[in-house]
Coordinates of C-alpha atoms and ligand atoms in Angstrom, one line a residue:
X16 CA 0.0 0.0 0.0
X17 CA 1.6 3.3 -1.2
X18 CA 0.5 6.4 0.7
X19 CA 1.3 10.0 -0.3
X20 CA 0.9 12.7 2.4
X21 CA 0.4 16.4 1.7
X22 CA 2.6 18.1 4.3
X23 CA 5.9 17.2 5.8
X24 CA 5.5 18.1 9.5
X25 CA 5.3 16.1 12.6
X26 CA 1.8 14.7 11.9
X27 CA 3.1 13.4 8.5
X28 CA 6.0 11.9 10.3
X29 CA 3.9 10.1 12.9
X30 CA 1.5 8.8 10.3
X31 CA 4.4 7.3 8.4
X32 CA 5.9 5.9 11.6
X33 CA 2.6 4.1 12.2
X34 CA 2.1 2.9 8.6
X35 CA 5.6 1.6 7.9
X36 CA 5.4 -1.3 10.4
X37 CA 2.1 -2.3 8.6
X38 CA 3.9 -2.6 5.3
X39 CA 3.0 0.8 3.9
X40 CA 5.4 2.9 2.0
X41 CA 5.3 6.7 1.9
X42 CA 6.0 9.8 -0.2
X43 CA 5.4 13.4 0.7
X44 CA 4.3 16.5 -1.0
X45 CA 5.7 19.7 0.4
X46 CA 4.2 23.2 -0.1
X47 CA 5.5 26.7 0.2
X48 CA 9.1 25.8 1.1
X49 CA 8.0 24.2 4.3
X50 CA 10.5 22.5 6.6
X51 CA 10.7 18.8 5.6
X52 CA 13.1 17.7 8.4
X53 CA 10.3 15.8 10.3
X54 CA 9.9 13.3 7.4
X55 CA 13.5 13.0 6.3
X56 CA 14.4 9.4 5.7
X57 CA 10.7 8.2 5.6
X58 CA 10.2 8.4 1.9
X59 CA 10.8 10.7 -1.2
X60 CA 9.7 14.3 -0.9
X61 CA 8.3 16.2 -3.9
X62 CA 7.8 20.0 -3.9
X63 CA 4.4 21.1 -5.2
X64 CA 4.6 22.7 -8.6
X65 CA 1.4 24.1 -10.1
X66 CA 2.8 23.4 -13.6
X67 CA 2.7 19.6 -13.0
X68 CA -0.2 17.9 -14.8
X69 CA -2.3 15.5 -12.6
X70 CA -0.5 12.5 -14.1
X71 CA 2.9 14.0 -13.6
X72 CA 2.1 14.8 -10.0
X73 CA 0.8 11.2 -9.5
X74 CA 4.0 9.8 -11.0
X75 CA 6.2 12.2 -9.0
X76 CA 4.6 10.8 -5.8
X77 CA 5.3 7.2 -6.8
X78 CA 1.7 6.4 -8.0
X79 CA 0.2 6.2 -4.6
X80 CA -2.9 4.1 -3.8
X81 CA -4.2 6.8 -1.5
X82 CA -3.4 10.4 -0.6
X83 CA -4.0 12.0 2.7
X84 CA -3.2 15.4 4.4
X85 CA -1.5 16.4 7.6
X86 CA -3.2 19.9 7.7
X87 CA -6.4 21.5 6.6
X88 CA -4.7 24.8 5.5
X89 CA -3.4 23.4 2.2
X90 CA -4.1 23.9 -1.4
X91 CA -6.9 21.7 -2.7
X92 CA -5.5 21.8 -6.2
X93 CA -3.1 18.8 -5.8
X94 CA -5.7 16.8 -4.0
X95 CA -8.3 17.4 -6.8
X96 CA -5.7 16.5 -9.4
X97 CA -4.6 13.3 -7.6
X98 CA -8.2 12.3 -7.1
X99 CA -8.3 11.6 -10.9
X100 CA -5.8 8.8 -10.3
X101 CA -6.3 7.4 -6.8
X102 CA -8.3 7.6 -3.6
X103 CA -8.0 10.9 -1.5
X104 CA -9.0 10.7 2.1
X105 CA -10.4 12.7 3.7
X106 CA -12.1 13.9 0.6
X107 CA -11.2 17.4 -0.7
X108 CA -14.8 18.7 0.0
X109 CA -14.5 17.8 3.7
X110 CA -11.2 19.7 3.9
X111 CA -12.7 22.6 2.1
X112 CA -15.5 22.8 4.7
X113 CA -13.0 22.9 7.5
X114 CA -10.6 25.3 5.9
X115 CA -12.6 28.4 6.7
X116 CA -14.0 29.1 10.2
X117 CA -17.3 30.5 8.8
X118 CA -17.9 27.4 6.6
X119 CA -16.9 25.2 9.5
X120 CA -19.5 26.9 11.7
X121 CA -22.1 26.5 9.0
X122 CA -21.3 22.8 8.9
X123 CA -21.8 22.6 12.7
X124 CA -25.2 24.4 12.3
X125 CA -26.2 22.0 9.5
X126 CA -25.3 19.0 11.6
X127 CA -27.1 20.5 14.6
X128 CA -23.9 20.3 16.7
X129 CA -23.8 22.7 19.7
X130 CA -21.1 25.3 19.0
X131 CA -19.7 28.5 20.3
X132 CA -22.0 31.4 19.3
X133 CA -20.6 33.6 16.5
X134 CA -21.3 36.5 14.3
X135 CA -19.6 36.8 10.8
X136 CA -17.7 40.0 10.3
X137 CA -16.9 41.5 6.9
X138 CA -16.9 45.3 7.7
X139 CA -16.4 47.8 10.6
X140 CA -20.2 48.1 10.8
X141 CA -20.6 44.3 11.2
X142 CA -18.0 44.3 13.9
X143 CA -20.1 47.0 15.8
X144 CA -23.2 44.8 15.3
X145 CA -21.2 41.8 16.7
X146 CA -20.3 43.9 19.8
X147 CA -24.0 44.7 20.3
X148 CA -25.0 41.0 19.9
X149 CA -22.2 39.4 21.8
X150 CA -21.0 42.1 24.2
X151 CA -17.5 42.4 25.6
X152 CA -15.1 40.7 25.9
X153 CA -15.1 39.1 22.5
X154 CA -12.7 37.0 20.5
X155 CA -12.3 37.8 16.8
X156 CA -10.7 35.2 14.6
X157 CA -9.6 35.3 11.0
X158 CA -11.6 32.8 9.1
X159 CA -8.6 31.4 7.0
X160 CA -5.4 32.5 8.6
X161 CA -3.7 31.2 11.7
X162 CA -3.7 28.2 13.8
X163 CA -2.7 27.5 17.4
X164 CA -4.2 30.8 18.6
X165 CA -2.6 32.9 15.9
X166 CA -4.7 35.5 13.9
X167 CA -7.1 35.9 16.7
X168 CA -7.6 39.0 18.9
X169 CA -9.4 39.7 22.2
X170 CA -11.4 42.9 22.3
X171 CA -12.3 44.2 25.8
X172 CA -13.7 47.7 24.9
X173 CA -14.5 50.2 22.2
X174 CA -10.8 51.3 22.2
X175 CA -9.8 47.8 21.2
X176 CA -12.5 47.7 18.6
X177 CA -11.1 50.9 17.0
X178 CA -7.6 49.6 17.1
X179 CA -8.6 46.4 15.5
X180 CA -10.6 48.2 12.7
X181 CA -7.5 50.4 12.0
X182 CA -5.4 47.3 11.2
X183 CA -8.1 44.9 9.9
X184 CA -8.3 43.7 6.3
X185 CA -11.9 43.3 5.4
X186 CA -11.5 41.5 2.1
X187 CA -13.8 38.6 1.4
X188 CA -12.1 35.2 1.6
X189 CA -12.5 32.1 -0.7
X190 CA -16.0 31.7 -2.1
X191 CA -17.1 35.1 -0.6
X192 CA -16.6 33.9 3.0
X193 CA -16.3 36.6 5.6
X194 CA -12.7 37.4 6.7
X195 CA -13.5 37.2 10.4
X196 CA -15.8 35.6 12.9
X197 CA -16.5 37.1 16.3
X198 CA -17.2 34.9 19.3
X199 CA -18.0 35.7 22.9
X200 CA -15.1 35.1 25.2
X201 CA -16.3 31.7 26.6
X202 CA -16.0 31.4 30.4
X203 CA -15.4 27.7 30.1
X204 CA -14.4 25.4 33.0
X205 CA -12.2 23.3 30.8
X206 CA -11.5 22.2 27.2
X207 CA -12.0 18.7 25.9
X208 CA -11.6 17.1 22.5
X209 CA -13.2 14.1 20.8
X210 CA -11.2 12.1 18.3
X211 CA -13.1 9.8 16.0
X212 CA -12.3 7.6 13.0
X213 CA -14.5 6.5 10.2
X214 CA -13.7 3.7 7.9
X215 CA -14.5 3.3 4.2
X216 CA -17.4 1.0 5.2
X217 CA -18.9 3.8 7.4
X218 CA -17.9 2.3 10.7
X219 CA -17.2 5.0 13.3
X220 CA -15.1 4.5 16.5
X221 CA -14.1 7.0 19.2
X222 CA -11.2 7.4 21.5
X223 CA -12.0 8.3 25.1
X224 CA -12.6 12.1 25.3
X225 CA -9.4 14.0 26.3
X226 CA -9.0 17.0 28.6
X227 CA -6.7 19.7 27.1
X228 CA -4.9 22.7 28.6
X229 CA -3.7 25.5 26.2
X230 CA -1.2 28.2 26.9
X231 CA -1.4 31.3 24.7
X232 CA -3.7 29.4 22.3
X233 CA -1.3 26.4 22.0
X234 CA -1.9 23.0 23.4
X235 CA 0.4 22.4 26.4
X236 CA -0.9 19.2 27.9
X237 CA -3.7 16.6 27.6
X238 CA -5.2 14.0 29.9
X239 CA -7.2 10.9 28.9
X240 CA -9.8 9.9 29.7
X241 CA -11.1 13.4 30.6
X242 CA -11.9 13.1 34.3
X243 CA -15.5 13.4 35.5
X244 CA -17.0 14.2 32.1
X245 CA -20.6 13.2 32.3
X246 CA -22.0 10.4 30.2
X247 CA -24.5 12.9 28.8
X248 CA -21.7 15.2 27.5
X249 CA -19.7 12.3 26.1
X250 CA -22.8 11.1 24.3
X251 CA -23.5 14.7 22.9
X252 CA -19.9 15.0 21.7
X253 CA -19.8 11.6 20.1
X254 CA -23.2 12.1 18.4
X255 CA -22.1 15.5 17.0
X256 CA -18.8 14.2 15.7
X257 CA -20.5 11.1 14.1
X258 CA -23.1 13.4 12.4
X259 CA -20.3 15.5 10.9
X260 CA -18.3 12.4 9.7
X261 CA -21.4 11.0 8.1
X262 CA -22.5 14.2 6.5
X263 CA -19.1 14.7 4.9
X264 CA -18.8 11.0 4.0
X265 CA -15.5 11.3 5.7
X266 CA -12.8 8.6 5.9
X267 CA -10.0 8.8 8.4
X268 CA -9.4 10.5 11.8
X269 CA -11.1 13.8 12.7
X270 CA -10.8 15.8 16.0
X271 CA -13.4 18.0 17.5
X272 CA -12.3 20.6 20.1
X273 CA -14.8 21.8 22.6
X274 CA -15.3 24.1 25.6
X275 CA -17.1 22.7 28.6
X276 CA -19.2 25.0 30.8
X277 CA -21.1 23.8 33.9
X278 CA -23.3 21.4 32.0
X279 CA -22.8 22.1 28.3
X280 CA -20.5 21.3 25.5
X281 CA -19.7 24.0 22.9
X282 CA -17.7 22.9 19.8
X283 CA -14.9 25.4 19.1
X284 CA -13.1 23.9 16.1
X285 CA -12.8 20.8 13.9
X286 CA -9.5 19.3 12.6
X287 CA -9.9 17.0 9.6
X288 CA -6.8 15.1 10.4
X289 CA -4.9 13.4 13.3
X290 CA -4.6 15.8 16.2
X291 CA -2.1 16.9 18.8
X292 CA -4.6 16.1 21.6
X293 CA -4.6 12.4 20.4
X294 CA -0.8 11.9 20.6
X295 CA -1.2 10.0 23.8
X296 CA -2.9 7.2 21.8
X297 CA 0.6 6.3 20.4
X298 CA 1.6 4.8 23.7
X299 CA -1.6 4.3 25.7
X300 CA -4.2 2.9 23.3
X301 CA -4.5 -0.4 21.6
X302 CA -4.3 1.2 18.1
X303 CA -3.1 4.8 17.9
X304 CA -4.9 7.6 16.1
X305 CA -2.1 7.4 13.5
X306 CA -2.5 3.7 13.0
X307 CA -6.3 4.0 12.7
X308 CA -6.0 6.9 10.2
X309 CA -3.8 4.7 8.0
X310 CA -6.1 1.7 8.4
X311 CA -9.1 3.8 7.6
X312 CA -7.7 5.4 4.4
X313 CA -6.3 2.1 3.2
X314 CA -9.9 0.6 3.5
X315 CA -8.7 -1.8 6.2
X316 CA -10.7 -2.8 9.3
X317 CA -10.3 -0.2 12.1
X318 CA -8.3 -1.0 15.2
X319 CA -9.3 -1.0 18.9
X320 CA -9.6 2.6 20.3
X321 CA -9.5 1.5 23.9
X322 CA -7.0 2.8 26.4
X323 CA -4.4 0.5 27.9
X324 CA -3.7 2.9 30.8
X325 CA -4.5 6.5 31.9
X326 CA -2.5 8.8 29.7
X327 CA -1.0 12.3 30.0
X328 CA 0.8 14.1 27.2
X329 CA 3.1 17.1 27.6
X330 CA 4.1 19.1 24.5
X331 CA 7.7 20.3 24.3
X332 CA 7.2 23.9 23.1
X333 CA 10.4 25.7 22.1
X334 CA 12.3 23.6 24.5
X335 CA 14.6 20.6 24.2
X336 CA 14.4 17.8 26.6
X337 CA 17.4 17.1 28.8
X338 CA 17.2 13.3 28.3
X339 CA 19.6 12.5 31.0
X340 CA 17.6 14.3 33.7
X341 CA 14.1 14.6 32.4
X342 CA 13.3 11.4 30.6
X343 CA 11.6 9.4 33.4
X344 CA 10.7 5.8 33.6
X345 CA 7.2 5.2 32.1
X346 CA 7.4 8.4 30.0
X347 CA 7.9 8.1 26.3
X348 CA 9.6 10.8 24.2
X349 CA 8.6 11.5 20.6
X350 CA 10.9 14.1 19.0
X351 CA 10.0 15.7 15.6
X352 CA 13.5 16.3 14.2
X353 CA 12.9 20.1 14.0
X354 CA 15.3 22.9 14.8
X355 CA 14.6 24.7 18.1
X356 CA 12.7 28.0 17.9
X357 CA 10.8 29.7 20.7
X358 CA 7.3 28.3 21.1
X359 CA 7.7 25.8 18.3
X360 CA 6.2 22.3 18.8
X361 CA 9.3 20.2 18.9
X362 CA 8.2 16.9 20.5
X363 CA 6.0 15.5 23.2
X364 CA 6.2 13.2 26.2
X365 CA 3.5 10.6 27.0
X366 CA 3.1 9.4 30.6
X367 CA 1.1 6.2 31.3
X368 CA -0.2 5.5 34.7
X369 CA -2.7 3.2 36.4
X370 CA -4.7 6.1 38.0
X371 CA -5.8 9.6 36.9
X372 CA -4.4 11.1 40.1
X373 CA -1.1 9.4 39.5
X374 CA -0.9 10.7 35.9
X375 CA -1.8 14.3 37.0
X376 CA 0.8 14.3 39.7
X377 CA 3.5 13.0 37.4
X378 CA 2.5 15.4 34.6
X379 CA 2.7 18.4 37.0
X380 CA 6.1 17.3 38.2
X381 CA 7.4 16.9 34.7
X382 CA 5.9 20.2 33.6
X383 CA 7.7 22.0 36.5
X384 CA 11.0 20.3 35.8
X385 CA 10.9 21.1 32.1
X386 CA 9.2 24.5 32.0
X387 CA 10.3 25.6 35.6
X388 CA 7.0 27.2 36.4
Ligands
AMP5 P1 -8.6 28.0 18.3 O1 -7.5 28.5 17.4 O2 -10.0 28.5 17.9 O3 -8.5 26.5 18.5 O4 -8.3 28.7 19.7 C1 -7.1 28.3 20.4 C2 -7.4 28.4 21.9 O5 -7.8 29.8 22.2 C3 -8.6 27.6 22.4 O6 -8.2 26.2 22.6 C4 -9.0 28.3 23.7 O7 -8.1 28.0 24.7 C5 -8.8 29.8 23.3 N1 -10.1 30.3 22.7 C6 -10.4 30.3 21.4 N2 -11.7 30.8 21.2 C7 -12.1 31.2 22.4 C8 -13.3 31.8 22.9 N3 -14.3 32.2 22.1 N4 -13.4 32.0 24.3 C9 -12.4 31.7 25.1 N5 -11.2 31.1 24.7 C10 -11.1 30.9 23.4

């Protein structure tokens, strides 16, 4: 089974590292001079060239049986071209729906999934209407730019609104989508994510919901299963994700990030791909999210999504691990082969423990050791 991945970052790396033991071979398509170090040695890398015909692109990637992506912010052109020759999972239309926050919210509305309230903003007047509807503080997000908390702004008063307007670019985005969405600043108790996988035959499986802590909009650590999440909220989350997967006729892994208030779940964002909050599955689930994504897109039976222990994951953000002093027993290191830059996702540690309290205690200790805060 030959697999081509659009993207050359850590998610592409971990997909390949899951697929190779199952006999798959990989090639990678890089875009926009991206850093390809994470996939070095895992298969040939082709740079995207718009002048390549669909057949030339297919040949350059080694005639893959199936193509997948490691990110939703990608050009759909190569995917549409490759779809003339082989399977593309998830399908380009599903990626298109999730590439723009306004379209993504329309998808949530269509599938009747509870989501963060929002107002589309395409002008200064619409921003003022959003303030009237949602009140302060509000979060304004670009619909197509930014990830990990980038290209989003918090507005606390009219002064912030005027400053934002002065630097905003109110151009319509792809297919006339608004450039921004405004959301109320959600006073959530915690954040959780649901990760599901859908096979070619329509079977859907879920990993246990995961609790996530972000710092400056970037995931810092995760804990699974999310402690004390009611059966009702788990059922709501899983039903919502299943409805989305089915509506999109989606094949592969999808993540759904949510805010949790006292008794409600509000979907914040979808990721049509494997997800950072599921990295713990590499070491604490029977079949990891990466293995299951590969199995799904290959048309093979899905693997067991059950936990083998309680799991905690700590991201290494802009920081190198001091292996001699910080790599503890029962903690596993995954390093992405990237150069060190402030705040950059460089690797992660997964801790497995028999109890939630034990995992939390060890996570906190490790966090203090590594980040010294
Ligand atoms: P996003 O890029 O939408 O995934 O946002 C990154 C992180 O910023 C989220 O995981 C939250 O921690 C925070 N955030 C995003 N939107 C909101 C909101 N409307 N209210 C409060 N916090 C938010």
